[in-house]
Coordinates of C-alpha atoms (C1' of nucleotides) in Angstrom, one line a residue:
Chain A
X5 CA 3.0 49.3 158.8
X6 CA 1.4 50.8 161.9
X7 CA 3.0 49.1 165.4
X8 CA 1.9 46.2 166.4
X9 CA 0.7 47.2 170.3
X10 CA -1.4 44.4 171.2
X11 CA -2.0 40.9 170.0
X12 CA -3.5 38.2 172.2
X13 CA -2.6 35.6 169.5
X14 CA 1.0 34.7 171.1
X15 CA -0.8 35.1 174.6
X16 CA -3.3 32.1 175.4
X17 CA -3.1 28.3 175.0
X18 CA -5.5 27.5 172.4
X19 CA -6.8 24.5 173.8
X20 CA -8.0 25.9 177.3
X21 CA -10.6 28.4 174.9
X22 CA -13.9 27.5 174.7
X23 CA -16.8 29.4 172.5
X24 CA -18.9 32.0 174.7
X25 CA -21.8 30.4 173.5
X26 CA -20.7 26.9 173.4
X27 CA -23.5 24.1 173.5
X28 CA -23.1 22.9 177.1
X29 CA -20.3 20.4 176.9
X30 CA -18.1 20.5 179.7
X31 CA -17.5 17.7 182.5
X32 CA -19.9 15.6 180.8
X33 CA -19.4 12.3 179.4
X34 CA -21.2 12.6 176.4
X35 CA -19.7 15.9 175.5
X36 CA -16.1 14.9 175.6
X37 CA -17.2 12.2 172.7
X38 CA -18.9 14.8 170.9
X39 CA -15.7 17.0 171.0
X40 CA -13.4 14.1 170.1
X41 CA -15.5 12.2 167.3
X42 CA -16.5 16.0 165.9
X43 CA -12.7 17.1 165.9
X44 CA -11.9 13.6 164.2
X45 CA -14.4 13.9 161.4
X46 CA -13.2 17.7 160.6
X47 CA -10.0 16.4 160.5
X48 CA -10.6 14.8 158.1
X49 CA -10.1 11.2 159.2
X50 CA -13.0 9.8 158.0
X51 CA -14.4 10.2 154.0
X52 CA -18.0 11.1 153.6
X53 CA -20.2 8.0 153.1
X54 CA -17.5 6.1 154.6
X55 CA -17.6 3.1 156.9
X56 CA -18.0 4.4 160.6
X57 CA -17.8 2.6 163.8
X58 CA -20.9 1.5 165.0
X59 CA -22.4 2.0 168.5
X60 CA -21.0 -0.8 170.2
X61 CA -17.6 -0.2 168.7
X62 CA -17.5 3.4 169.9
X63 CA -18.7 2.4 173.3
X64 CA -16.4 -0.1 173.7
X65 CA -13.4 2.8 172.5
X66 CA -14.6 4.9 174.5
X67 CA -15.5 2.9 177.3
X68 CA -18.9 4.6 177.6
X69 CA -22.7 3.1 177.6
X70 CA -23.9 2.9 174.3
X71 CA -26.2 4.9 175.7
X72 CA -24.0 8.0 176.3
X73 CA -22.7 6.9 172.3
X74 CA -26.0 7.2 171.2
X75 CA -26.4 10.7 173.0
X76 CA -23.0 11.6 171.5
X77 CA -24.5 10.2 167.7
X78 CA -27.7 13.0 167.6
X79 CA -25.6 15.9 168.7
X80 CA -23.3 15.3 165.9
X81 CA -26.5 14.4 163.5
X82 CA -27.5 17.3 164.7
X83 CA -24.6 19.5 163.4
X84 CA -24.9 17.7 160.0
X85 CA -21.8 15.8 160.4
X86 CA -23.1 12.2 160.1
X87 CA -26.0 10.8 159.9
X88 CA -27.6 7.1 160.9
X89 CA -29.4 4.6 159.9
X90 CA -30.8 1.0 160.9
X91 CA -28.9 -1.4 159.2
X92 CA -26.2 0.7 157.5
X93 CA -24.6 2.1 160.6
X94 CA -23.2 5.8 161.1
X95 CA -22.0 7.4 158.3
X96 CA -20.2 10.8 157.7
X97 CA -22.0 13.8 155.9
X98 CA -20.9 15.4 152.7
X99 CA -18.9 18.8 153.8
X100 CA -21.1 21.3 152.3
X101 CA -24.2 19.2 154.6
X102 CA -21.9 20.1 157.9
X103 CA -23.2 22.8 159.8
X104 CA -19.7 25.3 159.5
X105 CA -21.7 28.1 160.8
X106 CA -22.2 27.2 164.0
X107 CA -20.0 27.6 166.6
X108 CA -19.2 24.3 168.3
X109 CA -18.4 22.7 164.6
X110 CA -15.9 25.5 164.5
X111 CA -14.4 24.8 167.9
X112 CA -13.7 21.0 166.5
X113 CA -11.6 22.4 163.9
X114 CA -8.5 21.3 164.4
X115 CA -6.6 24.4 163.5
X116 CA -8.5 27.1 162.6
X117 CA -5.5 29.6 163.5
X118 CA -3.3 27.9 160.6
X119 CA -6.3 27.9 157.8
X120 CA -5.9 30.1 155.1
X121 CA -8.5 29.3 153.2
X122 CA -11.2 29.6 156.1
X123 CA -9.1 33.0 157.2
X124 CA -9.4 34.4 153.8
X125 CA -13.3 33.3 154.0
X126 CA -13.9 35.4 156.6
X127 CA -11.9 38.6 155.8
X128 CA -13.7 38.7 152.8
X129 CA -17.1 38.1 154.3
X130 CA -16.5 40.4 157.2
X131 CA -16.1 42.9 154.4
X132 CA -18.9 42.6 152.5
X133 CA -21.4 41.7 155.9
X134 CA -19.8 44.3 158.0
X135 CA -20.0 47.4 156.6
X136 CA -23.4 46.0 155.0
X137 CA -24.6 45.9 159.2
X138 CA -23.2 49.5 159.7
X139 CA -25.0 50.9 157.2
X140 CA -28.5 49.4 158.6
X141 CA -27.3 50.0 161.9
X142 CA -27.1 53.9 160.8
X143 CA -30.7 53.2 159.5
X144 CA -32.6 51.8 162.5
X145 CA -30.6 51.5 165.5
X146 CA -32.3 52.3 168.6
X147 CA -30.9 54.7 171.4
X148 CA -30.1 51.7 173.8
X149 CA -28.5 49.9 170.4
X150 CA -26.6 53.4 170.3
X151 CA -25.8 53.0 173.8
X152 CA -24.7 49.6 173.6
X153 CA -22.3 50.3 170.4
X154 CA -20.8 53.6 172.6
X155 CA -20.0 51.5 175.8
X156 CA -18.3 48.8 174.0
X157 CA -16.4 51.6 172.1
X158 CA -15.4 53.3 175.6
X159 CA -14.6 50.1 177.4
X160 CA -12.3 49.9 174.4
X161 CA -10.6 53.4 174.8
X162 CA -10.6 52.4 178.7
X163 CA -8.6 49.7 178.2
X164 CA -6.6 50.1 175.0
X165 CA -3.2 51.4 177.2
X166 CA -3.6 48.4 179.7
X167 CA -5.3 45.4 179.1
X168 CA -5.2 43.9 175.5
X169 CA -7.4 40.9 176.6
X170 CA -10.1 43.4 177.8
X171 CA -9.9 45.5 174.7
X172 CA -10.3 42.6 172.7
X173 CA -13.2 41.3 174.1
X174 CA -14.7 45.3 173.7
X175 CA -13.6 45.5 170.4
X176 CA -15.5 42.0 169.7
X177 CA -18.5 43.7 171.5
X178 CA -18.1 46.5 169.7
X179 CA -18.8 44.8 166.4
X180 CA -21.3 42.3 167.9
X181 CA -23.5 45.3 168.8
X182 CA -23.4 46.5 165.7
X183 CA -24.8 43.4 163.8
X184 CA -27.5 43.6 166.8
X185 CA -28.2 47.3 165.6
X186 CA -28.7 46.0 162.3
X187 CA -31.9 44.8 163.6
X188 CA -31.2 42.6 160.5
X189 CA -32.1 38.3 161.4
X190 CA -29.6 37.5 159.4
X191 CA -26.7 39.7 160.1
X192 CA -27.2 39.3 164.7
X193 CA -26.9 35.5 163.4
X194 CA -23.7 35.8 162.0
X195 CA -22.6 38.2 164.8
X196 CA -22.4 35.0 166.9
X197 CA -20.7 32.5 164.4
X198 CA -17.9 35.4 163.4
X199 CA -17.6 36.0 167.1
X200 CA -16.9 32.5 167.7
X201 CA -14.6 32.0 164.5
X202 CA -12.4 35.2 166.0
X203 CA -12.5 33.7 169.4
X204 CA -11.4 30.3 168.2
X205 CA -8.9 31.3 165.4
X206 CA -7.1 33.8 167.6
X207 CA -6.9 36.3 165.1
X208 CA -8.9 37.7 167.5
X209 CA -10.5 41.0 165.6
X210 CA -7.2 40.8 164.5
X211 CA -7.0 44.7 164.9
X212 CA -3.6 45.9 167.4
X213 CA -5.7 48.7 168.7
X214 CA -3.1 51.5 167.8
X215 CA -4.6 55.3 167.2
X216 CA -6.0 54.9 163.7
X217 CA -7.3 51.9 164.8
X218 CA -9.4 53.4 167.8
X219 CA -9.9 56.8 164.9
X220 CA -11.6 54.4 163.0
X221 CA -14.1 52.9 165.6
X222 CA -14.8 56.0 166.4
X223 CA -15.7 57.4 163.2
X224 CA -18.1 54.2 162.6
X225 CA -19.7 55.6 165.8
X226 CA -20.3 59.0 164.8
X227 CA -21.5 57.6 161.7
X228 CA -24.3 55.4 162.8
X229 CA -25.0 58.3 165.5
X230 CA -25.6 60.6 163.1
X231 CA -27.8 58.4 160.3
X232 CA -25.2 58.3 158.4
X233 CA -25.7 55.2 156.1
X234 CA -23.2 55.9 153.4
X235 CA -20.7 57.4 156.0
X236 CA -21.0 54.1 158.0
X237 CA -20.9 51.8 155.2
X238 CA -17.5 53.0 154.1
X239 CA -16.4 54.3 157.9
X240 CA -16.7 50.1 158.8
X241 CA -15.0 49.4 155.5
X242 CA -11.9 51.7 156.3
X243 CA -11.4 49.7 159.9
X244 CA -11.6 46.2 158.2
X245 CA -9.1 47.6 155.4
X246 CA -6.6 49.4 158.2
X247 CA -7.0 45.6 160.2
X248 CA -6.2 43.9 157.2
X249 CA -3.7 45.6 156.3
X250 CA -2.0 44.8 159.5
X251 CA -3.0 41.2 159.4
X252 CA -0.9 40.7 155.9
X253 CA 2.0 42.7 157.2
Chain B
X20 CA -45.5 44.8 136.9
X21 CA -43.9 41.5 134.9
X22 CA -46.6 38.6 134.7
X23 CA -46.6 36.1 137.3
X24 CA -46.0 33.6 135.3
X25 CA -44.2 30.9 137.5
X26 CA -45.5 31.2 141.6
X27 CA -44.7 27.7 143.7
X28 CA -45.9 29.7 146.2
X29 CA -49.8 28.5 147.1
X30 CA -49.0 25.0 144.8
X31 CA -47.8 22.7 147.8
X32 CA -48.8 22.3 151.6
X33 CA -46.2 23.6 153.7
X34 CA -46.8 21.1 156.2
X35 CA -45.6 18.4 154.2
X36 CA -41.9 20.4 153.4
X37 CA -38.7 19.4 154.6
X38 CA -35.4 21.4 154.0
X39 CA -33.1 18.8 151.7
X40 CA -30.3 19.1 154.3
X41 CA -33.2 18.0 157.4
X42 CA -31.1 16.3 159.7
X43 CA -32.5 12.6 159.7
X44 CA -35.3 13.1 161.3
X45 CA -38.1 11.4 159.9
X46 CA -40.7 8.9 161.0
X47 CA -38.0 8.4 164.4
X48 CA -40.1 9.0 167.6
X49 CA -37.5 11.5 168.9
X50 CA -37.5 13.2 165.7
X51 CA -40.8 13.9 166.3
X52 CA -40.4 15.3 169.7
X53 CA -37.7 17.5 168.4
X54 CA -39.6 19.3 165.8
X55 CA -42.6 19.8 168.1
X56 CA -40.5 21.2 171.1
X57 CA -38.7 23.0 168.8
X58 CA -41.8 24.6 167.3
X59 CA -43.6 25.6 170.8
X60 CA -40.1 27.4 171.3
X61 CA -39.7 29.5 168.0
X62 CA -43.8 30.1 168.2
X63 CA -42.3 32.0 171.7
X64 CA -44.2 29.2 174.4
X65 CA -41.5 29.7 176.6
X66 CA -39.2 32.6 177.8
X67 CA -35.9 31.9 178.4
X68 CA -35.0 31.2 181.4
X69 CA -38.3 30.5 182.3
X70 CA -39.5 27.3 183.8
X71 CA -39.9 24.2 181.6
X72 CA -40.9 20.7 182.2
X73 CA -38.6 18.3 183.1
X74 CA -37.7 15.3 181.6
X75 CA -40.0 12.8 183.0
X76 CA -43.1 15.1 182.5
X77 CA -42.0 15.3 179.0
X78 CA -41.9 11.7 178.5
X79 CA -45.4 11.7 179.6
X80 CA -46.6 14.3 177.7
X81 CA -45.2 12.8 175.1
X82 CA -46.0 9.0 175.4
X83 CA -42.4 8.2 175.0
X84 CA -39.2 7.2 176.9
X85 CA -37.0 9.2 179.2
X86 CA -34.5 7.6 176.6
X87 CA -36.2 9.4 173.5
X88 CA -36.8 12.3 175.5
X89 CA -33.3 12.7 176.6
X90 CA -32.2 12.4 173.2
X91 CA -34.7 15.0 172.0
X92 CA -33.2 17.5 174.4
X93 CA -30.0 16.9 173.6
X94 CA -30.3 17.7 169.9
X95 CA -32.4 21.0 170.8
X96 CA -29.2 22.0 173.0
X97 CA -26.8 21.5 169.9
X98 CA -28.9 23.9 168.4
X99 CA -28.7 26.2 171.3
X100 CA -32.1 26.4 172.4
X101 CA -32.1 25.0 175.4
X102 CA -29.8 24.1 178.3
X103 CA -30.6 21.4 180.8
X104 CA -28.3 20.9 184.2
X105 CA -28.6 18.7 186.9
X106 CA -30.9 19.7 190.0
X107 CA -32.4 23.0 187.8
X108 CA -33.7 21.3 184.8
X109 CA -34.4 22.3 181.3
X110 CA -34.3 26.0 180.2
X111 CA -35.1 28.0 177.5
X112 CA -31.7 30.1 176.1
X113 CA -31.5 33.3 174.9
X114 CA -33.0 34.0 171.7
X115 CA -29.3 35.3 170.5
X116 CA -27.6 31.5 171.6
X117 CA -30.4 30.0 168.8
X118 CA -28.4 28.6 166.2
X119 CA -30.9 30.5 163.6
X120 CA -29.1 29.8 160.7
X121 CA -29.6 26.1 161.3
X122 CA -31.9 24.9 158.5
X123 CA -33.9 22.8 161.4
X124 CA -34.5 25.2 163.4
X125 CA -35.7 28.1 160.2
X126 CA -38.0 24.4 159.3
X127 CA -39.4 24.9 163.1
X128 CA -40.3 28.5 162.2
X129 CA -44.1 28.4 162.7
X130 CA -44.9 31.2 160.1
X131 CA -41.8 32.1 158.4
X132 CA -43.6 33.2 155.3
X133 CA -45.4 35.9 156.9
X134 CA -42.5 36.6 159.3
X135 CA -41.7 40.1 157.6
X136 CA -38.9 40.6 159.7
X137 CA -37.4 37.6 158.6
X138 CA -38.2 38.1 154.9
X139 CA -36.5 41.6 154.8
X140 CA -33.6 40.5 156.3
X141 CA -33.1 37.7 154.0
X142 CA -34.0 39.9 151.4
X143 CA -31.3 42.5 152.8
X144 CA -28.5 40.1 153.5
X145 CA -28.8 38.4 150.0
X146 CA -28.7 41.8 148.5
X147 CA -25.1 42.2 150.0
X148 CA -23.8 38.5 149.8
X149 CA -24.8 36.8 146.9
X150 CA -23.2 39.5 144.3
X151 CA -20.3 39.6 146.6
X152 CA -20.0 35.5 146.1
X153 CA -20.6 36.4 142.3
X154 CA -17.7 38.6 142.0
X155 CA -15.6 35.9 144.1
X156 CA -16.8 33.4 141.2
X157 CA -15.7 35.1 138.8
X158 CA -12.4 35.3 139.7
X159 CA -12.1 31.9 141.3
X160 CA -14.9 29.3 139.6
X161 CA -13.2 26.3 137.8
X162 CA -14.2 24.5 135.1
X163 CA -16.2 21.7 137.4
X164 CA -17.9 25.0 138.8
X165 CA -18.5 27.0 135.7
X166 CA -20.1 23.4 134.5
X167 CA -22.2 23.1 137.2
X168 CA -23.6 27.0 137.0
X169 CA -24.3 26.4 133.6
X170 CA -26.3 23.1 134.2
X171 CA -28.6 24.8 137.1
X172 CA -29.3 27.4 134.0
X173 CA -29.8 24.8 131.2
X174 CA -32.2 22.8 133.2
X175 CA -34.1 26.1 133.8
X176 CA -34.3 27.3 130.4
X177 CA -35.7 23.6 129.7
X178 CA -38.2 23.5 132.9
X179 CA -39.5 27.0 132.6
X180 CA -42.1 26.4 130.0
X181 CA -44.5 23.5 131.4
X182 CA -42.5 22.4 135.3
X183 CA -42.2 25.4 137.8
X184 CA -41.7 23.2 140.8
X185 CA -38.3 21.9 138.8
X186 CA -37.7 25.2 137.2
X187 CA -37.5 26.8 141.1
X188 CA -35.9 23.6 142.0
X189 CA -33.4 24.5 139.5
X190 CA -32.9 28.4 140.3
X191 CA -31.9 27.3 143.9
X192 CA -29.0 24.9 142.5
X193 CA -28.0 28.1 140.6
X194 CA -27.6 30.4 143.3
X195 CA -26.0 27.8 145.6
X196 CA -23.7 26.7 142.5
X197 CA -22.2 30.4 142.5
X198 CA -21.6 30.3 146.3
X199 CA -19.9 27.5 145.6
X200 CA -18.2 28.3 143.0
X201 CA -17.2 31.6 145.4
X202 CA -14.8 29.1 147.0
X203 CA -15.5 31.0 150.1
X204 CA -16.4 28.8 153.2
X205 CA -18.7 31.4 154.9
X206 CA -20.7 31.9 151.8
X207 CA -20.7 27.9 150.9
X208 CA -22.1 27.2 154.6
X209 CA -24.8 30.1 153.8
X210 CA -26.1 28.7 150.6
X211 CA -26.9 25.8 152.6
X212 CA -28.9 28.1 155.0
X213 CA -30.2 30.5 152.5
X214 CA -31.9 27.6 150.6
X215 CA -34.0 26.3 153.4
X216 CA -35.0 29.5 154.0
X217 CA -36.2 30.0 150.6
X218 CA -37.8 26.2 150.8
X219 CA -39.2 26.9 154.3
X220 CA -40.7 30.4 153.7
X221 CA -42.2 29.5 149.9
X222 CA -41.4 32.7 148.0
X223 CA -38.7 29.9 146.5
X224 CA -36.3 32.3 144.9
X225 CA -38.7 34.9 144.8
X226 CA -38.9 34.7 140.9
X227 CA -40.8 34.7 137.9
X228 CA -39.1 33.2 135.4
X229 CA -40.3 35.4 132.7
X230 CA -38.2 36.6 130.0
X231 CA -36.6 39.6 131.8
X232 CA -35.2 37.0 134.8
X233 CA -34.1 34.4 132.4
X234 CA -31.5 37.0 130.9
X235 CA -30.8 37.7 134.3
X236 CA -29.5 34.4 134.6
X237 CA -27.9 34.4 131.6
X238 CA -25.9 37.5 132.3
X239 CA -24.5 36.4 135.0
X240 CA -23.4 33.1 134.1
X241 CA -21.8 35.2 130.8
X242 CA -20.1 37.4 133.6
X243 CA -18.7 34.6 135.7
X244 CA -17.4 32.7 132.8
X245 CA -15.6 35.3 131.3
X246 CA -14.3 36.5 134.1
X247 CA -15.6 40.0 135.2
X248 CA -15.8 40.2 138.9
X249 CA -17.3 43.6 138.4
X250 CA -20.1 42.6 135.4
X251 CA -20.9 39.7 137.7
X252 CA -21.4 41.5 140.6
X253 CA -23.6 44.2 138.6
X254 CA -25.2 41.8 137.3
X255 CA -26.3 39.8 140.1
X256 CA -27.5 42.7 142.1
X257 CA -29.3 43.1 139.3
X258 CA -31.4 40.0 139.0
X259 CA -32.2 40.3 143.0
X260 CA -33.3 43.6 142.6
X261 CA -35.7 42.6 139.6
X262 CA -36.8 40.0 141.8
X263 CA -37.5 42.3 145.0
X264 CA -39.6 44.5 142.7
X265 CA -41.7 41.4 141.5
X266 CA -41.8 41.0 145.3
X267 CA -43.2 44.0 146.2
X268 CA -45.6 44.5 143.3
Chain C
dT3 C1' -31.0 -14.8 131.8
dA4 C1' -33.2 -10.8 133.9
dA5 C1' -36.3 -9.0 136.9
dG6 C1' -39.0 -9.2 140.8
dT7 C1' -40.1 -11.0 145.5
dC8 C1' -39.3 -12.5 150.1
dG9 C1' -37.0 -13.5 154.3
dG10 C1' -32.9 -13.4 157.4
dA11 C1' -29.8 -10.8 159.9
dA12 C1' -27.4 -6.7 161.3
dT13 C1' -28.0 -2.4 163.1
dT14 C1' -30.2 1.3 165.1
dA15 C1' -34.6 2.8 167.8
dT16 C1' -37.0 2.6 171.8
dC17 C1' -38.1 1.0 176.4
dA18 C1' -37.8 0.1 181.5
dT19 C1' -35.2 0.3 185.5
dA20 C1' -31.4 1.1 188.4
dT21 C1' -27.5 3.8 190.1
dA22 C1' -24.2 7.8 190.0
dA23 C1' -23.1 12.6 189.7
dT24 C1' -24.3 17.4 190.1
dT25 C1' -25.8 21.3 192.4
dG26 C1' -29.3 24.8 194.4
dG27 C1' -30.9 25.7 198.7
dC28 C1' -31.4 24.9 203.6
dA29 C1' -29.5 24.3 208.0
dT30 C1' -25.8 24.6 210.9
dT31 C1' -21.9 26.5 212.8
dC32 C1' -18.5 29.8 214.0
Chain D
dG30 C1' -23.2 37.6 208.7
dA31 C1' -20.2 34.5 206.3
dA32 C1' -18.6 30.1 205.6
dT33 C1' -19.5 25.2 205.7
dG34 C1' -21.7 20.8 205.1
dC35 C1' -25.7 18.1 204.2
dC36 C1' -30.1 17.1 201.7
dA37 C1' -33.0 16.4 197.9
dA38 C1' -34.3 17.2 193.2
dT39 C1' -32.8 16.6 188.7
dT40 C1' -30.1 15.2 185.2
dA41 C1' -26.2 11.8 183.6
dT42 C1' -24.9 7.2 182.8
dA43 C1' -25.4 2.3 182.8
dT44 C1' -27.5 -2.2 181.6
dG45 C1' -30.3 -5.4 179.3
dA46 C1' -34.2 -6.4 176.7
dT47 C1' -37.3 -5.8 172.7
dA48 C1' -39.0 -3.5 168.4
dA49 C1' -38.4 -1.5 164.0
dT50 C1' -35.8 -0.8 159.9
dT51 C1' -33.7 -2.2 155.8
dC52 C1' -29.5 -4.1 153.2
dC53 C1' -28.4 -8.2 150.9
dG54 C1' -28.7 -12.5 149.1
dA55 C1' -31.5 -16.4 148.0
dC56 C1' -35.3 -17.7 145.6
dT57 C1' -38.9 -17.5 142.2
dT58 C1' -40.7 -16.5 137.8
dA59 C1' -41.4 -15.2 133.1

DNA sequence: TAAGTCGGAATTATCATATAATTGGCATTC
DNA sequence: GAATGCCAATTATATGATAATTCCGACTTA
């Protein structure tokens, strides 16, 4: 197995991270109940269809308004994790009704990092969506997408020898850029919800940046640069393996 | 061309649809206020960043309550399309902070159907991640799973002759049965998505039904259930592609 | 006895008003 | 010119009251 240079997993406390494009919950009142009644319900403490305190209840426990509560109910309706009615109270969604894509739900989960079953989802979605993206990208990006994909890949080669939490963040660019080549709806979507899932599981990329590594980008570069769609397609799918490979090691 | 034998297309108004996983909101004031903010801001109203009213003009343009207003804006900004602060007021985000795999916010779509962008990249990413949840089905589906493919299929084989709407209603709980059945979170949370798309944008499933799509079906449910990751990724590529050529035609 | 009907009560939905907290921008100061 | 402090606009929260919804049980009826 290749050496393992960087890794940012070890090097940040978990709790102080917060998604890039995370729904404007910070000092506020009715964000910190959003946060803890979210992180409760994807704990699993509650069962779906379950009993669920009602508004007063949670106002009192959180000593809030019930105004603030109700605030703190349609955000989480809004993410498809409960849903309430007159008469019947707040009750919790089925799981497959939760909105998992989107970034704040993921930033509730409790421990994303020590999930296997959600890591092994997105390996192997990465893997099909990825490469999938590259070979679009090859297809129809635009100089300033090309431009976009090159800075993030020198920022990366700029800061590979000295700064692991800058090359990261490039090597997250990197890929966000390009899903935005794509020029696919679908695919720039997902850009932000894997983006967030990498950011929050601290597997982040989960790639240690060594020479075959940086190779690889670079060959997905050249690829897309030279309209490549086959050479990109399988260029992408040789980084993911490489990272992979590292990440079972 | 194969005969058009089954189109839900032109049958129902759109105006009257409502994705199955709508967040609960119905005949509710703020419900109301959602959807048709929500609308002026995917039909492209407002820029981001650019000025937009403030709560109390709101709640006169709308005839309602700060209250109802407030709560309105804070269930847009779960879905990251606005932001509202203190002292600067409500803004418009950046189209790539749009949650756009919500189901909501594809309902708020004004024209989604004629949205080719949209449609090809639906078309496009469906093409890559539905055989790739096929082949995870395969090797993965359980007996609850297998049970529940093969029910979506029975209750098409018995709707296609005299009910399209339930025979399209039926080849929606197929596909999302083998995403299910892929046991893979990030394709699970994308059924969800995919299928209000479809609902929303009315070329539900984009199939026929005729004899040729049936066997389709067939095929792959024969794949998954004996286990042939490869025959059931062939062989759902190859229904999608008989569908895209319908499509086209 | 079974099925349908109706009303009470619990709970959320909305409203109106008041006060606190936040912060961009202006004025002031050094 | 840069830093600091104050002001005002806007959202954030609180409070209390009323309306709307609908589950559930009682009652009626065939």
């Amino acid at each position: 197995m290749r050496n393992k240079l960087l890794s940012v997993a070890e090097a940040i406390d978990p709790s102080s991270q917060m998604t890039r494009t995370e729904t404007g919950a910070n000092g506020k009142m009715h964000g910190s109940v959003v946060r803890s009644i979210g992180g409760s319900i994807l704990a699993g403490e509650y069962r779906p269809g379950e009993a669920f305190p009602g508004e007063a209840e949670l106002s009192l426990k959180f000593g809030v308004s019930r105004t603030t509560i109700r605030e703190a109910v349609k955000v989480l309706s809004a993410k498809g994790l409960i849903e309430s009615r007159p008469r019947v109270g707040i009750r919790v969604r089925m799981q497959e009704d939760w909105r998992f894509l989107d970034p704040d739900v993921l930033s509730w989960h409790p421990n994303l990092r020590a999930d296997h079953q959600f890591r092994d989802s997105l390996v192997e979605s990465r893997r099909v969506m990825e490469p999938a993206a590259a070979r679009a990208a090859a297809q129809r990006a635009t100089a300033h997408d090309l431009a976009a994909i090159e800075a993030a890949f020198l920022a990366m080669e700029r800061a590979v020898p000295h700064d692991m939490l800058a090359c990261n963040e490039a090597d997250v660019q990197f890929h966000r850029a390009i899903m935005n080549a794509s020029h696919n709806i679908v695919f720039k979507a997902l850009a932000g919800t894997i983006e967030a899932a990498l950011r929050a599981a601290f597997f982040v990329t989960s790639e240690f940046m060594d020479t075959d590594v940086m190779n690889a980008h670079k060959h997905i570069l050249e690829r897309i640069r030279m309209r490549d769609p086959d050479g990109a397609h399988h260029a992408m799918l040789h980084l993911l393996d490489i990272a992979a490979e590292d990440l079972n090691a």
